[in-house]
Amino acid sequence: MTLSEAEAKLRKANALAIKVEGEMRDLSSLKDLGDDRVIEPVAFDSPEGRDIYRHSASHIMAHAVKELFPGAKFAIGPSTEEGFYYDFDIESPLTPEDLARIEEKMAGIIRGNTPFTRKALKRSDAIALFRGLGEEYKVALLEEIADDE
């Protein structure tokens, strides 16, 4: 399958990601694959697709919260069976009005069609990056991870 054929197949399937010979990959990895690879689309109607969608939504929410509350510190933001959440440390509890502002900001971020990019870092580089950003919860999480990337 050529790259253009694979892209057409993924568009038709509304793919959020791909499986390459059974291994999950993001859509940006498609350009690095050879024509002879087995590529499977991963759409929202699959458990993996819903997980990817919800995880992405948590990142959009984090982006919105950081814009509205610049001093916010982040912990974790996983997807769940029901949706997603993100743990934040901010000066005062969020109000219903704050939640409405966050939703509105998220909608604006989505309308802006900002691309998602994945960047793999060595653990030590990630720790230095988040330490420099003042994100002590992220640093603590990274220090508990055994993997080097």
Short mmCIF file of N, CA, C and O in Angstrom, two decimals:
data_model
loop_
_atom_site.label_atom_id
_atom_site.label_comp_id
_atom_site.label_asym_id
_atom_site.label_seq_id
_atom_site.Cartn_x
_atom_site.Cartn_y
_atom_site.Cartn_z
N MET A 1 0.85 -1.18 0.00
CA MET A 1 0.00 0.00 0.00
C MET A 1 0.89 1.24 0.00
O MET A 1 1.80 1.35 0.81
N THR A 2 0.61 2.16 -0.89
CA THR A 2 1.40 3.40 -0.96
C THR A 2 0.98 4.34 0.16
O THR A 2 -0.08 4.16 0.77
N LEU A 3 1.79 5.37 0.40
CA LEU A 3 1.47 6.35 1.43
C LEU A 3 0.13 7.03 1.15
O LEU A 3 -0.70 7.16 2.04
N SER A 4 -0.13 7.43 -0.09
CA SER A 4 -1.40 8.11 -0.40
C SER A 4 -2.58 7.15 -0.23
O SER A 4 -3.65 7.58 0.21
N GLU A 5 -2.41 5.88 -0.56
CA GLU A 5 -3.49 4.90 -0.35
C GLU A 5 -3.75 4.72 1.14
O GLU A 5 -4.90 4.65 1.58
N ALA A 6 -2.68 4.64 1.93
CA ALA A 6 -2.83 4.49 3.38
C ALA A 6 -3.51 5.71 3.98
O ALA A 6 -4.40 5.58 4.82
N GLU A 7 -3.12 6.91 3.55
CA GLU A 7 -3.75 8.14 4.06
C GLU A 7 -5.23 8.17 3.73
O GLU A 7 -6.05 8.55 4.56
N ALA A 8 -5.61 7.76 2.51
CA ALA A 8 -7.02 7.72 2.11
C ALA A 8 -7.79 6.73 2.97
O ALA A 8 -8.91 7.01 3.42
N LYS A 9 -7.20 5.57 3.23
CA LYS A 9 -7.83 4.55 4.07
C LYS A 9 -8.05 5.08 5.49
O LYS A 9 -9.12 4.89 6.07
N LEU A 10 -7.07 5.79 6.02
CA LEU A 10 -7.17 6.32 7.37
C LEU A 10 -8.21 7.44 7.47
O LEU A 10 -8.94 7.54 8.45
N ARG A 11 -8.27 8.30 6.44
CA ARG A 11 -9.29 9.36 6.41
C ARG A 11 -10.69 8.75 6.39
O ARG A 11 -11.57 9.18 7.11
N LYS A 12 -10.87 7.75 5.55
CA LYS A 12 -12.18 7.09 5.43
C LYS A 12 -12.59 6.46 6.76
O LYS A 12 -13.76 6.46 7.12
N ALA A 13 -11.63 5.92 7.50
CA ALA A 13 -11.91 5.27 8.78
C ALA A 13 -11.99 6.25 9.94
O ALA A 13 -12.24 5.85 11.07
N ASN A 14 -11.75 7.55 9.69
CA ASN A 14 -11.67 8.55 10.78
C ASN A 14 -10.68 8.11 11.85
O ASN A 14 -10.96 8.17 13.05
N ALA A 15 -9.52 7.70 11.41
CA ALA A 15 -8.50 7.17 12.31
C ALA A 15 -7.94 8.24 13.23
O ALA A 15 -7.69 9.37 12.82
N LEU A 16 -7.75 7.86 14.48
CA LEU A 16 -7.11 8.69 15.49
C LEU A 16 -5.65 8.29 15.66
O LEU A 16 -4.84 9.06 16.16
N ALA A 17 -5.35 7.06 15.27
CA ALA A 17 -4.00 6.49 15.38
C ALA A 17 -3.94 5.31 14.43
O ALA A 17 -4.92 5.03 13.72
N ILE A 18 -2.82 4.62 14.44
CA ILE A 18 -2.67 3.42 13.61
C ILE A 18 -2.00 2.32 14.41
O ILE A 18 -1.33 2.58 15.41
N LYS A 19 -2.24 1.10 13.95
CA LYS A 19 -1.47 -0.04 14.42
C LYS A 19 -0.61 -0.46 13.25
O LYS A 19 -1.11 -0.65 12.14
N VAL A 20 0.66 -0.57 13.49
CA VAL A 20 1.60 -1.02 12.47
C VAL A 20 2.09 -2.40 12.91
O VAL A 20 2.78 -2.52 13.92
N GLU A 21 1.63 -3.39 12.16
CA GLU A 21 1.95 -4.77 12.50
C GLU A 21 1.65 -5.04 13.96
O GLU A 21 2.43 -5.66 14.68
N GLY A 22 0.48 -4.53 14.44
CA GLY A 22 0.00 -4.75 15.79
C GLY A 22 0.48 -3.76 16.83
O GLY A 22 -0.01 -3.76 17.94
N GLU A 23 1.43 -2.90 16.49
CA GLU A 23 1.98 -1.93 17.45
C GLU A 23 1.32 -0.57 17.27
O GLU A 23 1.25 -0.04 16.17
N MET A 24 0.81 0.01 18.37
CA MET A 24 0.16 1.32 18.32
C MET A 24 1.17 2.40 17.97
O MET A 24 2.27 2.43 18.51
N ARG A 25 0.76 3.30 17.07
CA ARG A 25 1.59 4.44 16.67
C ARG A 25 0.68 5.64 16.45
O ARG A 25 -0.49 5.50 16.12
N ASP A 26 1.24 6.85 16.55
CA ASP A 26 0.44 8.03 16.22
C ASP A 26 0.45 8.23 14.71
O ASP A 26 1.26 7.63 13.99
N LEU A 27 -0.46 9.05 14.23
CA LEU A 27 -0.62 9.24 12.78
C LEU A 27 0.61 9.85 12.13
O LEU A 27 0.87 9.60 10.95
N SER A 28 1.38 10.61 12.88
CA SER A 28 2.56 11.24 12.28
C SER A 28 3.61 10.21 11.87
O SER A 28 4.46 10.49 11.03
N SER A 29 3.56 9.02 12.43
CA SER A 29 4.55 8.00 12.08
C SER A 29 4.30 7.38 10.71
O SER A 29 5.17 6.70 10.16
N LEU A 30 3.15 7.65 10.12
CA LEU A 30 2.81 7.08 8.81
C LEU A 30 3.84 7.45 7.75
O LEU A 30 4.22 6.62 6.93
N LYS A 31 4.32 8.68 7.78
CA LYS A 31 5.25 9.15 6.75
C LYS A 31 6.60 8.43 6.81
O LYS A 31 7.34 8.41 5.84
N ASP A 32 6.91 7.81 7.96
CA ASP A 32 8.19 7.12 8.13
C ASP A 32 8.14 5.63 7.79
O ASP A 32 9.15 4.94 7.92
N LEU A 33 6.97 5.15 7.39
CA LEU A 33 6.81 3.72 7.14
C LEU A 33 7.02 3.38 5.67
O LEU A 33 6.75 4.19 4.79
N GLY A 34 7.46 2.19 5.44
CA GLY A 34 7.59 1.72 4.06
C GLY A 34 6.25 1.28 3.51
O GLY A 34 5.28 1.09 4.25
N ASP A 35 6.18 1.11 2.20
CA ASP A 35 4.93 0.73 1.54
C ASP A 35 4.46 -0.67 1.87
O ASP A 35 3.29 -1.00 1.69
N ASP A 36 5.33 -1.52 2.37
CA ASP A 36 4.99 -2.91 2.56
C ASP A 36 4.54 -3.24 3.99
O ASP A 36 4.41 -4.40 4.34
N ARG A 37 4.29 -2.25 4.82
CA ARG A 37 3.89 -2.48 6.21
C ARG A 37 2.39 -2.68 6.31
O ARG A 37 1.61 -2.09 5.56
N VAL A 38 1.96 -3.50 7.26
CA VAL A 38 0.54 -3.74 7.52
C VAL A 38 0.07 -2.64 8.47
O VAL A 38 0.52 -2.55 9.61
N ILE A 39 -0.84 -1.79 7.95
CA ILE A 39 -1.32 -0.64 8.72
C ILE A 39 -2.81 -0.81 8.96
O ILE A 39 -3.59 -1.05 8.04
N GLU A 40 -3.19 -0.68 10.23
CA GLU A 40 -4.58 -0.81 10.63
C GLU A 40 -5.04 0.51 11.25
O GLU A 40 -4.36 1.04 12.15
N PRO A 41 -6.17 1.07 10.81
CA PRO A 41 -6.66 2.30 11.44
C PRO A 41 -7.22 2.03 12.84
O PRO A 41 -7.78 0.96 13.08
N VAL A 42 -7.04 2.99 13.73
CA VAL A 42 -7.62 2.93 15.07
C VAL A 42 -8.57 4.11 15.17
O VAL A 42 -8.14 5.27 15.17
N ALA A 43 -9.87 3.82 15.22
CA ALA A 43 -10.90 4.86 15.25
C ALA A 43 -11.53 4.94 16.64
O ALA A 43 -11.31 4.08 17.50
N PHE A 44 -12.37 5.95 16.85
CA PHE A 44 -13.01 6.18 18.14
C PHE A 44 -13.86 5.00 18.59
O PHE A 44 -14.01 4.76 19.78
N ASP A 45 -14.40 4.24 17.64
CA ASP A 45 -15.30 3.15 18.01
C ASP A 45 -14.57 1.94 18.61
O ASP A 45 -15.20 0.96 18.99
N SER A 46 -13.26 2.02 18.74
CA SER A 46 -12.49 0.95 19.40
C SER A 46 -12.09 1.41 20.80
O SER A 46 -12.00 2.62 21.06
N PRO A 47 -11.84 0.48 21.72
CA PRO A 47 -11.38 0.89 23.05
C PRO A 47 -10.10 1.73 23.00
O PRO A 47 -9.97 2.72 23.72
N GLU A 48 -9.15 1.36 22.11
CA GLU A 48 -7.92 2.13 21.99
C GLU A 48 -8.19 3.54 21.48
O GLU A 48 -7.59 4.50 21.93
N GLY A 49 -9.12 3.64 20.52
CA GLY A 49 -9.47 4.95 19.96
C GLY A 49 -10.10 5.86 20.99
O GLY A 49 -9.78 7.05 21.08
N ARG A 50 -11.03 5.30 21.80
CA ARG A 50 -11.65 6.12 22.85
C ARG A 50 -10.61 6.58 23.87
O ARG A 50 -10.64 7.71 24.34
N ASP A 51 -9.67 5.68 24.21
CA ASP A 51 -8.61 6.04 25.16
C ASP A 51 -7.76 7.18 24.61
O ASP A 51 -7.46 8.16 25.32
N ILE A 52 -7.37 7.10 23.34
CA ILE A 52 -6.57 8.15 22.71
C ILE A 52 -7.34 9.48 22.69
O ILE A 52 -6.81 10.53 23.03
N TYR A 53 -8.60 9.42 22.30
CA TYR A 53 -9.44 10.62 22.23
C TYR A 53 -9.55 11.28 23.60
O TYR A 53 -9.36 12.49 23.74
N ARG A 54 -9.83 10.48 24.61
CA ARG A 54 -10.00 11.02 25.96
C ARG A 54 -8.68 11.55 26.53
O ARG A 54 -8.66 12.58 27.21
N HIS A 55 -7.59 10.87 26.26
CA HIS A 55 -6.28 11.35 26.71
C HIS A 55 -5.96 12.69 26.03
O HIS A 55 -5.48 13.63 26.68
N SER A 56 -6.26 12.78 24.75
CA SER A 56 -6.05 14.04 24.03
C SER A 56 -6.91 15.15 24.64
O SER A 56 -6.44 16.29 24.79
N ALA A 57 -8.15 14.83 24.99
CA ALA A 57 -9.04 15.81 25.61
C ALA A 57 -8.46 16.31 26.93
O ALA A 57 -8.57 17.50 27.26
N SER A 58 -7.82 15.43 27.69
CA SER A 58 -7.23 15.87 28.96
C SER A 58 -6.09 16.86 28.71
O SER A 58 -5.91 17.81 29.47
N HIS A 59 -5.34 16.65 27.61
CA HIS A 59 -4.27 17.61 27.27
C HIS A 59 -4.85 18.95 26.83
O HIS A 59 -4.29 20.01 27.16
N ILE A 60 -5.96 18.92 26.11
CA ILE A 60 -6.62 20.17 25.72
C ILE A 60 -7.11 20.91 26.97
O ILE A 60 -6.97 22.12 27.09
N MET A 61 -7.66 20.16 27.93
CA MET A 61 -8.12 20.79 29.16
C MET A 61 -6.93 21.40 29.92
O MET A 61 -7.02 22.52 30.43
N ALA A 62 -5.82 20.67 29.97
CA ALA A 62 -4.63 21.21 30.66
C ALA A 62 -4.16 22.50 30.00
O ALA A 62 -3.81 23.47 30.68
N HIS A 63 -4.18 22.52 28.67
CA HIS A 63 -3.80 23.73 27.92
C HIS A 63 -4.72 24.88 28.30
O HIS A 63 -4.25 26.01 28.57
N ALA A 64 -6.01 24.61 28.34
CA ALA A 64 -6.98 25.66 28.69
C ALA A 64 -6.77 26.15 30.11
O ALA A 64 -6.78 27.37 30.36
N VAL A 65 -6.57 25.23 31.05
CA VAL A 65 -6.37 25.63 32.44
C VAL A 65 -5.10 26.47 32.57
O VAL A 65 -5.10 27.50 33.27
N LYS A 66 -4.04 26.10 31.90
CA LYS A 66 -2.78 26.86 31.99
C LYS A 66 -2.96 28.28 31.43
O LYS A 66 -2.39 29.23 31.97
N GLU A 67 -3.75 28.41 30.36
CA GLU A 67 -4.00 29.75 29.82
C GLU A 67 -4.82 30.60 30.78
O GLU A 67 -4.58 31.79 30.92
N LEU A 68 -5.81 29.99 31.42
CA LEU A 68 -6.69 30.73 32.33
C LEU A 68 -6.09 30.93 33.72
O LEU A 68 -6.38 31.92 34.39
N PHE A 69 -5.28 29.97 34.15
CA PHE A 69 -4.67 30.01 35.48
C PHE A 69 -3.17 29.73 35.31
O PHE A 69 -2.70 28.61 35.53
N PRO A 70 -2.39 30.73 34.90
CA PRO A 70 -0.98 30.52 34.56
C PRO A 70 -0.14 29.88 35.67
O PRO A 70 0.85 29.22 35.40
N GLY A 71 -0.54 30.04 36.91
CA GLY A 71 0.21 29.45 38.02
C GLY A 71 -0.16 28.01 38.31
O GLY A 71 0.41 27.39 39.22
N ALA A 72 -1.08 27.44 37.55
CA ALA A 72 -1.51 26.05 37.79
C ALA A 72 -0.35 25.09 37.63
O ALA A 72 0.49 25.25 36.76
N LYS A 73 -0.31 24.11 38.51
CA LYS A 73 0.69 23.04 38.43
C LYS A 73 -0.06 21.76 38.10
O LYS A 73 -1.13 21.50 38.62
N PHE A 74 0.56 20.92 37.25
CA PHE A 74 -0.09 19.72 36.76
C PHE A 74 0.45 18.47 37.43
O PHE A 74 1.64 18.36 37.69
N ALA A 75 -0.45 17.51 37.64
CA ALA A 75 -0.05 16.19 38.13
C ALA A 75 -0.30 15.18 37.01
O ALA A 75 0.49 15.10 36.09
N ILE A 76 -1.42 14.47 37.07
CA ILE A 76 -1.71 13.48 36.02
C ILE A 76 -3.04 13.81 35.36
O ILE A 76 -3.90 14.48 35.93
N GLY A 77 -3.22 13.34 34.14
CA GLY A 77 -4.44 13.59 33.38
C GLY A 77 -4.80 12.42 32.49
O GLY A 77 -4.73 12.53 31.27
N PRO A 78 -5.16 11.30 33.09
CA PRO A 78 -5.44 10.11 32.28
C PRO A 78 -6.86 10.06 31.75
O PRO A 78 -7.75 10.77 32.21
N SER A 79 -7.05 9.18 30.78
CA SER A 79 -8.41 8.85 30.35
C SER A 79 -8.96 7.81 31.31
O SER A 79 -8.21 7.12 32.01
N THR A 80 -10.29 7.74 31.38
CA THR A 80 -10.96 6.76 32.23
C THR A 80 -12.06 6.10 31.39
O THR A 80 -12.31 6.51 30.25
N GLU A 81 -12.73 5.11 31.96
CA GLU A 81 -13.86 4.46 31.27
C GLU A 81 -14.95 5.48 30.92
O GLU A 81 -15.60 5.36 29.90
N GLU A 82 -15.15 6.46 31.80
CA GLU A 82 -16.22 7.44 31.63
C GLU A 82 -15.80 8.68 30.85
O GLU A 82 -16.64 9.44 30.40
N GLY A 83 -14.52 8.95 30.76
CA GLY A 83 -14.05 10.17 30.11
C GLY A 83 -12.59 10.44 30.41
O GLY A 83 -11.72 9.68 29.99
N PHE A 84 -12.32 11.48 31.20
CA PHE A 84 -10.95 11.83 31.54
C PHE A 84 -10.98 12.80 32.71
O PHE A 84 -12.03 13.33 33.07
N TYR A 85 -9.83 13.02 33.30
CA TYR A 85 -9.69 14.05 34.32
C TYR A 85 -8.25 14.53 34.33
O TYR A 85 -7.39 13.94 33.69
N TYR A 86 -8.00 15.58 35.07
CA TYR A 86 -6.64 16.06 35.26
C TYR A 86 -6.55 16.61 36.67
O TYR A 86 -7.44 17.33 37.11
N ASP A 87 -5.49 16.24 37.37
CA ASP A 87 -5.25 16.79 38.71
C ASP A 87 -4.42 18.06 38.56
O ASP A 87 -3.35 18.04 37.95
N PHE A 88 -4.93 19.16 39.14
CA PHE A 88 -4.27 20.46 39.10
C PHE A 88 -4.04 20.95 40.52
O PHE A 88 -4.83 20.64 41.42
N ASP A 89 -3.05 21.74 40.70
CA ASP A 89 -2.82 22.46 41.94
C ASP A 89 -2.93 23.93 41.58
O ASP A 89 -2.09 24.46 40.85
N ILE A 90 -4.00 24.56 42.04
CA ILE A 90 -4.21 25.99 41.78
C ILE A 90 -4.54 26.69 43.09
O ILE A 90 -4.85 26.03 44.09
N GLU A 91 -4.46 28.02 43.08
CA GLU A 91 -4.60 28.79 44.32
C GLU A 91 -5.93 28.60 45.03
O GLU A 91 -5.96 28.53 46.24
N SER A 92 -7.03 28.58 44.29
CA SER A 92 -8.33 28.43 44.94
C SER A 92 -9.18 27.41 44.18
O SER A 92 -8.94 27.16 43.00
N PRO A 93 -10.16 26.83 44.84
CA PRO A 93 -10.99 25.82 44.18
C PRO A 93 -11.71 26.40 42.95
O PRO A 93 -12.04 27.59 42.91
N LEU A 94 -11.91 25.54 41.97
CA LEU A 94 -12.63 25.97 40.76
C LEU A 94 -14.11 26.13 41.07
O LEU A 94 -14.69 25.35 41.83
N THR A 95 -14.70 27.14 40.48
CA THR A 95 -16.12 27.41 40.63
C THR A 95 -16.86 26.92 39.38
O THR A 95 -16.22 26.65 38.35
N PRO A 96 -18.18 26.82 39.43
CA PRO A 96 -18.93 26.47 38.21
C PRO A 96 -18.64 27.45 37.05
O PRO A 96 -18.55 27.05 35.90
N GLU A 97 -18.42 28.72 37.39
CA GLU A 97 -18.09 29.71 36.36
C GLU A 97 -16.72 29.42 35.74
O GLU A 97 -16.52 29.58 34.54
N ASP A 98 -15.77 28.99 36.59
CA ASP A 98 -14.44 28.61 36.09
C ASP A 98 -14.55 27.43 35.13
O ASP A 98 -13.90 27.40 34.09
N LEU A 99 -15.38 26.45 35.50
CA LEU A 99 -15.54 25.28 34.63
C LEU A 99 -16.12 25.67 33.28
O LEU A 99 -15.69 25.17 32.24
N ALA A 100 -17.07 26.60 33.27
CA ALA A 100 -17.64 27.09 32.01
C ALA A 100 -16.57 27.80 31.19
O ALA A 100 -16.50 27.62 29.97
N ARG A 101 -15.72 28.59 31.84
CA ARG A 101 -14.63 29.28 31.14
C ARG A 101 -13.63 28.26 30.56
O ARG A 101 -13.12 28.44 29.45
N ILE A 102 -13.35 27.22 31.32
CA ILE A 102 -12.43 26.18 30.84
C ILE A 102 -13.01 25.50 29.61
O ILE A 102 -12.31 25.30 28.61
N GLU A 103 -14.29 25.14 29.67
CA GLU A 103 -14.94 24.52 28.50
C GLU A 103 -14.90 25.43 27.29
O GLU A 103 -14.63 24.99 26.17
N GLU A 104 -15.17 26.70 27.51
CA GLU A 104 -15.14 27.67 26.41
C GLU A 104 -13.73 27.78 25.82
O GLU A 104 -13.55 27.81 24.60
N LYS A 105 -12.73 27.83 26.68
CA LYS A 105 -11.34 27.90 26.22
C LYS A 105 -10.96 26.63 25.46
O LYS A 105 -10.29 26.69 24.43
N MET A 106 -11.41 25.47 25.95
CA MET A 106 -11.14 24.20 25.26
C MET A 106 -11.74 24.23 23.85
O MET A 106 -11.09 23.82 22.88
N ALA A 107 -12.97 24.72 23.74
CA ALA A 107 -13.62 24.80 22.42
C ALA A 107 -12.81 25.69 21.48
O ALA A 107 -12.65 25.37 20.30
N GLY A 108 -12.28 26.79 22.00
CA GLY A 108 -11.45 27.68 21.18
C GLY A 108 -10.15 27.01 20.75
O GLY A 108 -9.71 27.18 19.61
N ILE A 109 -9.55 26.25 21.64
CA ILE A 109 -8.32 25.52 21.30
C ILE A 109 -8.61 24.51 20.20
O ILE A 109 -7.85 24.39 19.23
N ILE A 110 -9.71 23.81 20.31
CA ILE A 110 -10.09 22.82 19.30
C ILE A 110 -10.35 23.51 17.96
O ILE A 110 -9.88 23.05 16.92
N ARG A 111 -11.09 24.62 17.99
CA ARG A 111 -11.34 25.36 16.74
C ARG A 111 -10.04 25.84 16.09
O ARG A 111 -9.94 25.94 14.87
N GLY A 112 -9.03 26.13 16.91
CA GLY A 112 -7.74 26.58 16.40
C GLY A 112 -6.98 25.48 15.67
O GLY A 112 -5.99 25.76 14.99
N ASN A 113 -7.43 24.24 15.81
CA ASN A 113 -6.86 23.10 15.08
C ASN A 113 -5.34 22.99 15.28
O ASN A 113 -4.60 22.67 14.35
N THR A 114 -4.89 23.25 16.48
CA THR A 114 -3.48 23.13 16.81
C THR A 114 -3.08 21.66 16.72
O THR A 114 -3.73 20.81 17.34
N PRO A 115 -2.03 21.35 16.00
CA PRO A 115 -1.64 19.93 15.89
C PRO A 115 -1.05 19.41 17.20
O PRO A 115 -0.43 20.15 17.95
N PHE A 116 -1.29 18.13 17.46
CA PHE A 116 -0.66 17.46 18.58
C PHE A 116 0.68 16.94 18.09
O PHE A 116 0.78 16.40 17.00
N THR A 117 1.68 17.09 18.90
CA THR A 117 2.97 16.50 18.58
C THR A 117 3.45 15.71 19.78
O THR A 117 3.23 16.11 20.92
N ARG A 118 4.07 14.60 19.49
CA ARG A 118 4.62 13.75 20.54
C ARG A 118 6.13 13.89 20.49
O ARG A 118 6.73 13.84 19.42
N LYS A 119 6.71 14.09 21.65
CA LYS A 119 8.16 14.23 21.70
C LYS A 119 8.70 13.29 22.78
O LYS A 119 8.35 13.42 23.95
N ALA A 120 9.51 12.34 22.37
CA ALA A 120 10.13 11.42 23.31
C ALA A 120 11.41 12.05 23.83
O ALA A 120 12.20 12.60 23.06
N LEU A 121 11.59 11.98 25.14
CA LEU A 121 12.79 12.53 25.77
C LEU A 121 13.41 11.48 26.68
O LEU A 121 12.71 10.61 27.21
N LYS A 122 14.71 11.60 26.88
CA LYS A 122 15.35 10.81 27.93
C LYS A 122 14.75 11.28 29.25
O LYS A 122 14.41 12.47 29.41
N ARG A 123 14.61 10.37 30.19
CA ARG A 123 14.00 10.70 31.47
C ARG A 123 14.70 11.88 32.13
O ARG A 123 14.05 12.80 32.63
N SER A 124 16.02 11.90 32.10
CA SER A 124 16.77 13.00 32.73
C SER A 124 16.46 14.33 32.05
O SER A 124 16.36 15.37 32.72
N ASP A 125 16.30 14.33 30.73
CA ASP A 125 15.96 15.56 30.01
C ASP A 125 14.54 16.01 30.34
O ASP A 125 14.28 17.21 30.47
N ALA A 126 13.62 15.05 30.46
CA ALA A 126 12.24 15.39 30.81
C ALA A 126 12.18 15.98 32.23
O ALA A 126 11.48 16.96 32.48
N ILE A 127 12.95 15.40 33.14
CA ILE A 127 12.99 15.93 34.51
C ILE A 127 13.53 17.35 34.51
O ILE A 127 12.96 18.24 35.15
N ALA A 128 14.59 17.59 33.76
CA ALA A 128 15.16 18.94 33.68
C ALA A 128 14.16 19.92 33.08
O ALA A 128 14.02 21.05 33.56
N LEU A 129 13.46 19.48 32.03
CA LEU A 129 12.46 20.34 31.39
C LEU A 129 11.37 20.73 32.37
O LEU A 129 11.07 21.92 32.55
N PHE A 130 10.77 19.75 33.03
CA PHE A 130 9.66 20.04 33.95
C PHE A 130 10.14 20.77 35.21
O PHE A 130 9.41 21.60 35.75
N ARG A 131 11.35 20.49 35.65
CA ARG A 131 11.90 21.23 36.79
C ARG A 131 12.04 22.71 36.42
O ARG A 131 11.69 23.60 37.19
N GLY A 132 12.50 22.97 35.19
CA GLY A 132 12.65 24.34 34.71
C GLY A 132 11.31 25.06 34.57
O GLY A 132 11.25 26.28 34.68
N LEU A 133 10.25 24.30 34.32
CA LEU A 133 8.91 24.88 34.21
C LEU A 133 8.23 25.02 35.57
O LEU A 133 7.12 25.52 35.65
N GLY A 134 8.89 24.56 36.63
CA GLY A 134 8.30 24.64 37.97
C GLY A 134 7.22 23.61 38.20
O GLY A 134 6.39 23.77 39.09
N GLU A 135 7.22 22.54 37.43
CA GLU A 135 6.19 21.49 37.53
C GLU A 135 6.68 20.36 38.42
O GLU A 135 7.05 19.28 37.97
N GLU A 136 6.66 20.62 39.76
CA GLU A 136 7.22 19.65 40.69
C GLU A 136 6.47 18.32 40.74
O GLU A 136 7.07 17.27 41.02
N TYR A 137 5.16 18.33 40.47
CA TYR A 137 4.41 17.06 40.46
C TYR A 137 4.84 16.19 39.28
O TYR A 137 4.98 14.98 39.41
N LYS A 138 5.06 16.80 38.13
CA LYS A 138 5.55 16.05 36.97
C LYS A 138 6.95 15.50 37.25
O LYS A 138 7.25 14.36 36.90
N VAL A 139 7.79 16.30 37.88
CA VAL A 139 9.14 15.84 38.23
C VAL A 139 9.04 14.63 39.16
O VAL A 139 9.72 13.62 38.94
N ALA A 140 8.19 14.69 40.17
CA ALA A 140 8.04 13.58 41.10
C ALA A 140 7.57 12.32 40.38
O ALA A 140 8.06 11.21 40.66
N LEU A 141 6.63 12.47 39.46
CA LEU A 141 6.15 11.32 38.69
C LEU A 141 7.26 10.73 37.83
O LEU A 141 7.44 9.52 37.76
N LEU A 142 8.02 11.59 37.18
CA LEU A 142 9.11 11.13 36.32
C LEU A 142 10.20 10.43 37.12
O LEU A 142 10.81 9.46 36.66
N GLU A 143 10.47 10.93 38.32
CA GLU A 143 11.51 10.30 39.14
C GLU A 143 11.12 8.89 39.58
O GLU A 143 12.01 8.08 39.89
N GLU A 144 9.84 8.56 39.56
CA GLU A 144 9.39 7.21 39.93
C GLU A 144 9.42 6.23 38.76
O GLU A 144 9.28 5.04 38.96
N ILE A 145 9.59 6.73 37.54
CA ILE A 145 9.57 5.89 36.35
C ILE A 145 10.94 5.26 36.15
O ILE A 145 11.96 5.96 36.20
N ALA A 146 10.95 3.96 35.91
CA ALA A 146 12.23 3.26 35.71
C ALA A 146 12.76 3.39 34.29
O ALA A 146 13.97 3.36 34.08
N ASP A 147 11.87 3.54 33.30
CA ASP A 147 12.30 3.63 31.91
C ASP A 147 13.16 4.86 31.69
O ASP A 147 12.96 5.89 32.34
N ASP A 148 14.11 4.76 30.76
CA ASP A 148 14.98 5.90 30.48
C ASP A 148 14.36 6.86 29.46
O ASP A 148 14.88 7.94 29.23
N GLU A 149 13.25 6.48 28.81
CA GLU A 149 12.60 7.37 27.83
C GLU A 149 11.14 7.50 28.18
O GLU A 149 10.48 6.53 28.52
#
